[in-house]
mmCIF file of C-alpha atoms in Angstrom:
data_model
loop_
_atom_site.group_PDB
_atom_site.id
_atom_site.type_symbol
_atom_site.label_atom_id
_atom_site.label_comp_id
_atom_site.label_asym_id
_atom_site.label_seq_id
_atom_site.Cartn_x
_atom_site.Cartn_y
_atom_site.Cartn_z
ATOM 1 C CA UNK A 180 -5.415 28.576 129.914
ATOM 2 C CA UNK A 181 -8.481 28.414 127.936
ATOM 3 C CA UNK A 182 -8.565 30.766 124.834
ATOM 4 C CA UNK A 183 -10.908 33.809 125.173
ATOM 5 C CA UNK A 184 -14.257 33.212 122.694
ATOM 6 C CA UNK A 185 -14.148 35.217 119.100
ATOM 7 C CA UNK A 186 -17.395 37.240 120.120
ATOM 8 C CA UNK A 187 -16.794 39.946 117.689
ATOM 9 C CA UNK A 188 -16.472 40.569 113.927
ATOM 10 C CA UNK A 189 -15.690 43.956 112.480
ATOM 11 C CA UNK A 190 -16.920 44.896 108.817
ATOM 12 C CA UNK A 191 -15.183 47.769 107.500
ATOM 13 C CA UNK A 192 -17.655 48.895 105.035
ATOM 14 C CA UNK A 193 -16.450 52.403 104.550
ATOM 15 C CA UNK A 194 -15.138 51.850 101.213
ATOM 16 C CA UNK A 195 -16.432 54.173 98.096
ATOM 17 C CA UNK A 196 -16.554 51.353 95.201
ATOM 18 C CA UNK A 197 -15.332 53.559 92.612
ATOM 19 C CA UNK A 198 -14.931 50.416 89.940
ATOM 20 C CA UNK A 199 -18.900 49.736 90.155
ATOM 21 C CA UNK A 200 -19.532 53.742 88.980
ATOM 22 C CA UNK A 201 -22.128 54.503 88.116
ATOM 23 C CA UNK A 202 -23.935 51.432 90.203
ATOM 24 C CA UNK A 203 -22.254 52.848 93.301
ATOM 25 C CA UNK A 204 -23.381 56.249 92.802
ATOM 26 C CA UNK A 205 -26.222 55.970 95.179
ATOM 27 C CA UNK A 206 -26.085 52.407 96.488
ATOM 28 C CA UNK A 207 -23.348 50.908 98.409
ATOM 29 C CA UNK A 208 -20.799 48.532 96.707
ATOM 30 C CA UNK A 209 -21.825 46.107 99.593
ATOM 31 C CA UNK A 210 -25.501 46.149 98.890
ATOM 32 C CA UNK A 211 -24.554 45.009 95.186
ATOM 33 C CA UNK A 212 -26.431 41.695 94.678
ATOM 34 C CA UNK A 213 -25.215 37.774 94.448
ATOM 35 C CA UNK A 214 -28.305 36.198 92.823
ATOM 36 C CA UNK A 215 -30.844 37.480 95.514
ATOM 37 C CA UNK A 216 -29.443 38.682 98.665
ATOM 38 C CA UNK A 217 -26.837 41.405 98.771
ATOM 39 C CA UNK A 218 -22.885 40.948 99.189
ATOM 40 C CA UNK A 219 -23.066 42.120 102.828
ATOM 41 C CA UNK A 220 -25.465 39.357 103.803
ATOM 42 C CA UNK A 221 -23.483 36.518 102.789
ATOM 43 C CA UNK A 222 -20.616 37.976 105.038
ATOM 44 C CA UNK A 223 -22.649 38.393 108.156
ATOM 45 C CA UNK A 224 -24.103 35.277 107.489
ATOM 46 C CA UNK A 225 -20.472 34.104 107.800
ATOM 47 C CA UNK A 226 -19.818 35.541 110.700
ATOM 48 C CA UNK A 227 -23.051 34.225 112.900
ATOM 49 C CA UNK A 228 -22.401 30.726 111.592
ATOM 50 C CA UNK A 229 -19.173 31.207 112.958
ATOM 51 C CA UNK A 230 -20.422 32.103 116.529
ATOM 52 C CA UNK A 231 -19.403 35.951 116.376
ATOM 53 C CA UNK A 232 -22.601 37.654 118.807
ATOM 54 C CA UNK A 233 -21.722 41.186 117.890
ATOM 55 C CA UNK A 234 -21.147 42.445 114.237
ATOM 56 C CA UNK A 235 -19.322 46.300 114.049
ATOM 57 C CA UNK A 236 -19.729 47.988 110.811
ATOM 58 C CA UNK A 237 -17.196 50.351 109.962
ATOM 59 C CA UNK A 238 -19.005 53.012 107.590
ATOM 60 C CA UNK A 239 -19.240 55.881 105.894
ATOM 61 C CA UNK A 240 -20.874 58.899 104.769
ATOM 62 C CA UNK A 241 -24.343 57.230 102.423
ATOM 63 C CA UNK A 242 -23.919 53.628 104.003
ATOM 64 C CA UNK A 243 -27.224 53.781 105.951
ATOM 65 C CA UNK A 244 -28.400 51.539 103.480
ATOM 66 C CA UNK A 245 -26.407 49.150 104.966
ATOM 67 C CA UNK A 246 -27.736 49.986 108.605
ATOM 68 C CA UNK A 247 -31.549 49.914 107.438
ATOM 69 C CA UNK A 248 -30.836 46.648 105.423
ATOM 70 C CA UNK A 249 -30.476 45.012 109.137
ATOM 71 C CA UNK A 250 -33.071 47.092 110.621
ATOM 72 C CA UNK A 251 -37.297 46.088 110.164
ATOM 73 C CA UNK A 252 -38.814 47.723 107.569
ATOM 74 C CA UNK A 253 -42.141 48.402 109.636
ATOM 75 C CA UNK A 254 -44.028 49.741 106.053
ATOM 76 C CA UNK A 255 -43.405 46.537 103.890
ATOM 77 C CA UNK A 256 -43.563 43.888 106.384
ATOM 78 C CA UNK A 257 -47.014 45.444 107.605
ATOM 79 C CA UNK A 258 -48.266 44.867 103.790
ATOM 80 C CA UNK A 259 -46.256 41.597 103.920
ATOM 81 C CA UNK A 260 -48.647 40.574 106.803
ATOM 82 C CA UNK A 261 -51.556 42.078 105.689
ATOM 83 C CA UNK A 262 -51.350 40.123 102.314
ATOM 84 C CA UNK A 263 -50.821 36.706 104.098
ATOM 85 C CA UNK A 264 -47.093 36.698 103.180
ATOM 86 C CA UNK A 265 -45.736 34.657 105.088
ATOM 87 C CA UNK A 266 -42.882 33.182 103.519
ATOM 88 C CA UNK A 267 -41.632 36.621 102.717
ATOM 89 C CA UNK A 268 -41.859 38.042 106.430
ATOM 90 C CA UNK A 269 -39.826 34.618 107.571
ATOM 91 C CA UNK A 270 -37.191 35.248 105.335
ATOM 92 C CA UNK A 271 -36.943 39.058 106.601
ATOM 93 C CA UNK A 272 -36.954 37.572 110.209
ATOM 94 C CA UNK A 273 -33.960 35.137 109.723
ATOM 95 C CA UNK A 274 -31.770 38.243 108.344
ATOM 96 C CA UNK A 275 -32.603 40.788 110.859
ATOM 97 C CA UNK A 276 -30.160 40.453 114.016
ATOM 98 C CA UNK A 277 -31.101 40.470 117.567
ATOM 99 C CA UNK A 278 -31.585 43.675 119.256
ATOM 100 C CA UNK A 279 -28.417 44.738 120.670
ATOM 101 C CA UNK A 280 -25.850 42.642 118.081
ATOM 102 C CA UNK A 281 -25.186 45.221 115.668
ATOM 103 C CA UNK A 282 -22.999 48.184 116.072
ATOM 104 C CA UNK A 283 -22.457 51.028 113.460
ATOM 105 C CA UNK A 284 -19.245 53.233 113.779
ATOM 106 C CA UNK A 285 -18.063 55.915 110.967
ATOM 107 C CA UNK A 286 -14.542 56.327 109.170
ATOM 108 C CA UNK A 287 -14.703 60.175 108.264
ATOM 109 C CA UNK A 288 -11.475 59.848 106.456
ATOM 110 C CA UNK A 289 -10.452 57.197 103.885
ATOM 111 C CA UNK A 290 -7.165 56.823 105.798
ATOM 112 C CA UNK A 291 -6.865 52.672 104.939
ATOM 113 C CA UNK A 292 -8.037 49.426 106.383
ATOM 114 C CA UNK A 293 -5.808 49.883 109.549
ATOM 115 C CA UNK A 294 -7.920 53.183 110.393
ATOM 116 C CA UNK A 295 -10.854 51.802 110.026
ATOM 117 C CA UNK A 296 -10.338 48.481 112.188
ATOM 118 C CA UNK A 297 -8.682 50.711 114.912
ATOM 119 C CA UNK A 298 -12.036 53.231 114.769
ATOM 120 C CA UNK A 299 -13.855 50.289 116.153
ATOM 121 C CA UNK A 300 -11.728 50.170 119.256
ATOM 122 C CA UNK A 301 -14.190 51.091 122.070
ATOM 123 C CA UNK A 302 -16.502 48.500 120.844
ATOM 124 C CA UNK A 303 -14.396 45.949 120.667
ATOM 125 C CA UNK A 304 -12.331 46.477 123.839
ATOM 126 C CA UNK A 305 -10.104 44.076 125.213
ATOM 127 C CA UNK A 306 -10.854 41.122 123.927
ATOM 128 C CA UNK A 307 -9.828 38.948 120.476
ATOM 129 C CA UNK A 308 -12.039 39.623 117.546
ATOM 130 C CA UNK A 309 -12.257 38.287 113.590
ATOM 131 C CA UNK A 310 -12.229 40.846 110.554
ATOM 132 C CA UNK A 311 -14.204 40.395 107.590
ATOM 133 C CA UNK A 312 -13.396 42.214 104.844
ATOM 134 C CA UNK A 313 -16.757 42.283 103.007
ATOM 135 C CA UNK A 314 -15.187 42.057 99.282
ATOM 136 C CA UNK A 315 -14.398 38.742 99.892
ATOM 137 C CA UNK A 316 -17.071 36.594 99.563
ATOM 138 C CA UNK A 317 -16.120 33.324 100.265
ATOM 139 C CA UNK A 318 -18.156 29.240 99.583
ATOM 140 C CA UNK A 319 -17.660 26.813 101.476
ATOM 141 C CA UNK A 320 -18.704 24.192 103.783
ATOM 142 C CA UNK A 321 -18.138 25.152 107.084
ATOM 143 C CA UNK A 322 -17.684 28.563 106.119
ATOM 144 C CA UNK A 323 -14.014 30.498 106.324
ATOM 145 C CA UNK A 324 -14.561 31.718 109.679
ATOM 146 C CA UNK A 325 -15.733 28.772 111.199
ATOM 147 C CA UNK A 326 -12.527 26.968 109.969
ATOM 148 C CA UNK A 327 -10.692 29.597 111.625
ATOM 149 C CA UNK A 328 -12.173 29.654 114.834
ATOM 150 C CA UNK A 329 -11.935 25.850 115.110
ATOM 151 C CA UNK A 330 -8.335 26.802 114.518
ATOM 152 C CA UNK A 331 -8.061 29.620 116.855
ATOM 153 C CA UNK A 332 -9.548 27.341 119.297
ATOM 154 C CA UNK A 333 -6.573 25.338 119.271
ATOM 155 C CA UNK A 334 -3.822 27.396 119.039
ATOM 156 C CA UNK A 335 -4.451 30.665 120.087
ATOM 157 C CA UNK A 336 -2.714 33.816 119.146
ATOM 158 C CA UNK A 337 -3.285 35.495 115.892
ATOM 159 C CA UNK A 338 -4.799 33.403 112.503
ATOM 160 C CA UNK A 339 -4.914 34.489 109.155
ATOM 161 C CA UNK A 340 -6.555 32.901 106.067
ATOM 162 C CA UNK A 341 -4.752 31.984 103.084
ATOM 163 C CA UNK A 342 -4.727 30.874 99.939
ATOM 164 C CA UNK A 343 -2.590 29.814 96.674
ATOM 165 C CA UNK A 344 -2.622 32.153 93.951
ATOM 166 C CA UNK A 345 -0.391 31.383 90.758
ATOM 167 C CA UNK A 346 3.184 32.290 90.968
ATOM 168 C CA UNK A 347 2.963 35.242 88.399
ATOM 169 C CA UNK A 348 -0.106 36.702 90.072
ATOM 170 C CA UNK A 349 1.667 37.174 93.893
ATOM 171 C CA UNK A 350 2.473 41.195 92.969
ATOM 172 C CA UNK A 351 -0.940 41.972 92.898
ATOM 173 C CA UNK A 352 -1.602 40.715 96.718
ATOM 174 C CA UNK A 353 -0.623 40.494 100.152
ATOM 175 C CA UNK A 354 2.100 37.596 100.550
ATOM 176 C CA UNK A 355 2.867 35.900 103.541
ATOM 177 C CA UNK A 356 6.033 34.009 104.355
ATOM 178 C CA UNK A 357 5.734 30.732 106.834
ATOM 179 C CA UNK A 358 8.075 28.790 108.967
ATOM 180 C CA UNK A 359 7.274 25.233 108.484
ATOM 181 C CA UNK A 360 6.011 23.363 105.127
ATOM 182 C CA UNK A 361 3.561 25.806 103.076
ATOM 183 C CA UNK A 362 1.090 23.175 101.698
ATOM 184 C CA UNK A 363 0.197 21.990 105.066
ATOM 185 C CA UNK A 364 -3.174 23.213 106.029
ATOM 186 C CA UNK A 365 -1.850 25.535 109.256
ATOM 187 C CA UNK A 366 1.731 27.186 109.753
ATOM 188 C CA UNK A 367 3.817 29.667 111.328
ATOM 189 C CA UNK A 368 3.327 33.114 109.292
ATOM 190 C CA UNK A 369 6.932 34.920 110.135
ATOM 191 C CA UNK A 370 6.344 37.585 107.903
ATOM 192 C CA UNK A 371 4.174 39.193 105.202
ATOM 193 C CA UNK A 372 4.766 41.265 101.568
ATOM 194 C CA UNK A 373 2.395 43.721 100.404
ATOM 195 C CA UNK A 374 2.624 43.558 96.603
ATOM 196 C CA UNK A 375 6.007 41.792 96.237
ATOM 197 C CA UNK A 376 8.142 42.445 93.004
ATOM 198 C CA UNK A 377 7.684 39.801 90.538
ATOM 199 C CA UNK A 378 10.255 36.613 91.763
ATOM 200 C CA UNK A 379 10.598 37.951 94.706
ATOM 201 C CA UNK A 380 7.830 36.583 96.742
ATOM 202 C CA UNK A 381 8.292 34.008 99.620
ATOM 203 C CA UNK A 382 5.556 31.776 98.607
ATOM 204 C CA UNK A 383 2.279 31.829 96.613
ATOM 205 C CA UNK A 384 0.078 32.172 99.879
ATOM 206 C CA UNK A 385 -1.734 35.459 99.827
ATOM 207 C CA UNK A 386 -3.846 36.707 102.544
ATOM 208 C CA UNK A 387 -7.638 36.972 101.287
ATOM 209 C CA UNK A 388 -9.673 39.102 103.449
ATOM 210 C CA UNK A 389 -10.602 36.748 107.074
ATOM 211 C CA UNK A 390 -8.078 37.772 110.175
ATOM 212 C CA UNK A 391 -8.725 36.481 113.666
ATOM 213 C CA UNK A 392 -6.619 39.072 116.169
ATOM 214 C CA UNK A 393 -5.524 40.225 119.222
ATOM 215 C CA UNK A 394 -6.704 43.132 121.088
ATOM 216 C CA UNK A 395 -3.062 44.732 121.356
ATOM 217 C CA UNK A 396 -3.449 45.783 117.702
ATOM 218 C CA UNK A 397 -5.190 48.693 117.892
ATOM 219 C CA UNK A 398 -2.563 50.018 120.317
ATOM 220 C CA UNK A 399 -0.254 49.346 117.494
ATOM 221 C CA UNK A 400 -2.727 50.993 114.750
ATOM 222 C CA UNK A 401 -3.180 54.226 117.202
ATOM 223 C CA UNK A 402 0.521 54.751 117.084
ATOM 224 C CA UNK A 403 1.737 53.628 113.498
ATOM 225 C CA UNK A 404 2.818 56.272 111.464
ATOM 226 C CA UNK A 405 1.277 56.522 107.895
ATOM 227 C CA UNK A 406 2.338 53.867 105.212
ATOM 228 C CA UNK A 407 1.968 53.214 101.313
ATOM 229 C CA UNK A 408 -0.403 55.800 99.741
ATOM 230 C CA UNK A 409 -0.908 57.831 103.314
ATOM 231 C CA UNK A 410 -2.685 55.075 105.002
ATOM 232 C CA UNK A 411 -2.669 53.481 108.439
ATOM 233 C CA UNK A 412 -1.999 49.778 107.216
ATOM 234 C CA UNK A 413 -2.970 46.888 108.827
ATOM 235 C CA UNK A 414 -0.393 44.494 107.492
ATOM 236 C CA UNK A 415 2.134 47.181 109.244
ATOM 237 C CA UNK A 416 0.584 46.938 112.255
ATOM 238 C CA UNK A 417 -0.152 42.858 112.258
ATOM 239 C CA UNK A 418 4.170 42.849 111.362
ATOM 240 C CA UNK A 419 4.467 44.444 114.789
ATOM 241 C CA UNK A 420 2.529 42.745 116.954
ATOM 242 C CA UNK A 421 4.002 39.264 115.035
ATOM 243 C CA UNK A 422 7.208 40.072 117.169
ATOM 244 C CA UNK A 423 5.292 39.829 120.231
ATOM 245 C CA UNK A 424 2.696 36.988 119.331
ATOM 246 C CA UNK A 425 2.097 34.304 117.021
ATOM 247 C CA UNK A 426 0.263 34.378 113.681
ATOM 248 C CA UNK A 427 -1.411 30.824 112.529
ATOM 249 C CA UNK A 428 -2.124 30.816 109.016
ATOM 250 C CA UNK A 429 -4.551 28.574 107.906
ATOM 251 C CA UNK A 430 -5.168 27.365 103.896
ATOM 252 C CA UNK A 431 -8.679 27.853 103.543
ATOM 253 C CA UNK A 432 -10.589 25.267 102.098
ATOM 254 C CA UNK A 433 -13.401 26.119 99.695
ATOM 255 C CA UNK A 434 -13.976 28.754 97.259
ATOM 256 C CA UNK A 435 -12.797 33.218 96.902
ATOM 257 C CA UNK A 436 -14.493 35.585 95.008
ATOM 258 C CA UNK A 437 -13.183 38.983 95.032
ATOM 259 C CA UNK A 438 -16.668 41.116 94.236
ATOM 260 C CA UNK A 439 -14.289 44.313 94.090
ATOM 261 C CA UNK A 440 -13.661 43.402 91.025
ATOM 262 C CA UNK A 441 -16.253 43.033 88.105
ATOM 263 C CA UNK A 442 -14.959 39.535 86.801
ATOM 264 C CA UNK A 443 -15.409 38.076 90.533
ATOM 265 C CA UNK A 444 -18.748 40.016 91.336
ATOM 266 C CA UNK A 445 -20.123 38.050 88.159
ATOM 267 C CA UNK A 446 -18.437 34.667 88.995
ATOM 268 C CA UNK A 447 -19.988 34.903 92.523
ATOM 269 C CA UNK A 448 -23.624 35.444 90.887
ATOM 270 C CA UNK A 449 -23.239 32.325 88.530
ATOM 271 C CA UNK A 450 -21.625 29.809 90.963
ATOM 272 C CA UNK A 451 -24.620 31.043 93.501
ATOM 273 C CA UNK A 452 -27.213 30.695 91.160
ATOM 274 C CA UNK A 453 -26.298 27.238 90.041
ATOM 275 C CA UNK A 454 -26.145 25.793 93.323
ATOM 276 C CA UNK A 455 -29.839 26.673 93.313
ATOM 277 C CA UNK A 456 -31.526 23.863 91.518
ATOM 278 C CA UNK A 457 -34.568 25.458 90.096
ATOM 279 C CA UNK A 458 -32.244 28.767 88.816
ATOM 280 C CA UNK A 459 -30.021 25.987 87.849
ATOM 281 C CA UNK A 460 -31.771 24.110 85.512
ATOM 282 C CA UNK A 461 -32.767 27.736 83.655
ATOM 283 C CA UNK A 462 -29.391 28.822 83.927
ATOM 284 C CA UNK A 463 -27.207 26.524 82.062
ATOM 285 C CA UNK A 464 -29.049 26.518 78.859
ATOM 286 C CA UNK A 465 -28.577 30.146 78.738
ATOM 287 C CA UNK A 466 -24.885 30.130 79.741
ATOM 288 C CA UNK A 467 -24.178 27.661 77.067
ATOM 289 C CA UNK A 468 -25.822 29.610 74.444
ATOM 290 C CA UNK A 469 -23.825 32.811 75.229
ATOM 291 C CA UNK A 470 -20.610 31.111 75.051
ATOM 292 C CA UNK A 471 -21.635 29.599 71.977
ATOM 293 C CA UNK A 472 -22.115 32.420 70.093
#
């Protein structure tokens, strides 16, 4: 039987972005910048290369930046047009979505990842869908999502994305374990660690932030009880449903950078900007002379 399409992404974008105070006072973490476009572009750029027709943000209370972002902005693209922009009015046209492709749902309470995939439910329905978890701003060529669906195509089931992180690093992450040899670019997931104690964890793979899943998850989510910190956690609810389906894991191949955290948000800004050539050739003088003193 032929697999059912990935039509459907959901963003949770709820997410207060308390390390970027004061930036994040009035302006969402995921409107935060990466050279010229903001964080939350890159990510639903992801996602439509991908395939995924429908993109469901997950938000909260002063996110409709995020909304109007996606939306036409009738006032400057009439002065865009009326001063012969038209370079600038493209660009604004390849970002905006079709009518009909975007759906905005709010988390009222911050009650954890799993609560806010499982408040986009009744958009999803019945049908598999991809998670992108928006902090996680990924390079590569084809993009993480595409990799996964290819994989997805083949096998079905559940996939999650994975990569090495150094052995004394595994406590700070999500650690899966695998059936099968863990260098190999898909494999059985049997289990997964939140935040293992140092030693302790079954591998080095850590789950960073792209999920493809089942539909019978938010069943799962609706009746979990709380976990760590009072939260509806996914990773509980994936552990369920891994005793009823399979979970492919697949080593993603390319580049992570975790803009949740300062040191990644400004990693992700320089390896953007120097794989623009132009930026690139202004760039590197002044990198060099920073680090030289």
């Amino acid at each position: 039987m032929q697999n059912k399409k990935i039509r459907k992404a959901v963003l949770p974008v709820a997410g207060l972005g308390t390390r970027f105070l004061p930036a994040t006072k009035a302006l969402p973490k995921e409107m935060l910048t990466i050279v010229d476009r903001p964080i939350i572009q890159y990510v639903v750029d992801e996602a439509r290369n991908a395939g995924i027709e429908h993109i469901v943000f997950v938000t909260g209370r002063n996110k409709h930046v995020i909304e109007d972002h996606f939306d036409i902005a009738y006032e400057l693209e009439d002065t865009l047009r009326s001063r012969s922009k038209a370079s600038a009015l493209k660009l604004l046209e390849a970002i905006r979505p079709m009518p009909g492709t975007t759906s905005f749902t709010r988390q009222q309470e911050p009650l954890g990842l799993g609560h806010a995939i499982w408040c986009a439910r009744d958009i999803i329905g019945n049908e598999p869908f991809a998670i992108l978890l928006p902090d996680m701003l990924m390079k590569s060529e084809p993009g993480c999502l595409s990799q996964m669906v290819e994989v997805y195509n083949q096998s079905g089931g559940n996939v999650i994305s994975v990569e090495a992180v150094p052995e004394d690093q595994t406590q700070n992450y999500g650690i899966v374990e695998v059936d099968g040899d863990p260098s190999a670019r898909t494999f059985t997931i049997t289990g997964m660690v939140e935040k293992p104690a140092p030693g302790t964890a079954p591998t080095n793979l850590f789950i960073n932030g792209r999920y493809i899943l089942q539909p019978e998850i938010f069943q799962l989510l609706g009746s979990q009880e709380t976990g760590a910190g009072g939260e509806i956690q996914l990773t509980d609810a994936m552990l369920s449903l891994m005793g009823m389906q399979p979970f492919t894991g697949l080593r993603f191949e390319g580049e992570t950078y975790d803009c949740g955290s300062k040191s990644g948000f400004l990693a992700a800004n320089i390896a953007f900007a120097l794989e623009d050539e132009e930026l690139a050739r202004e760039l590197r003088p002044l990198l060099q002379s920073l680090l030289d003193g």
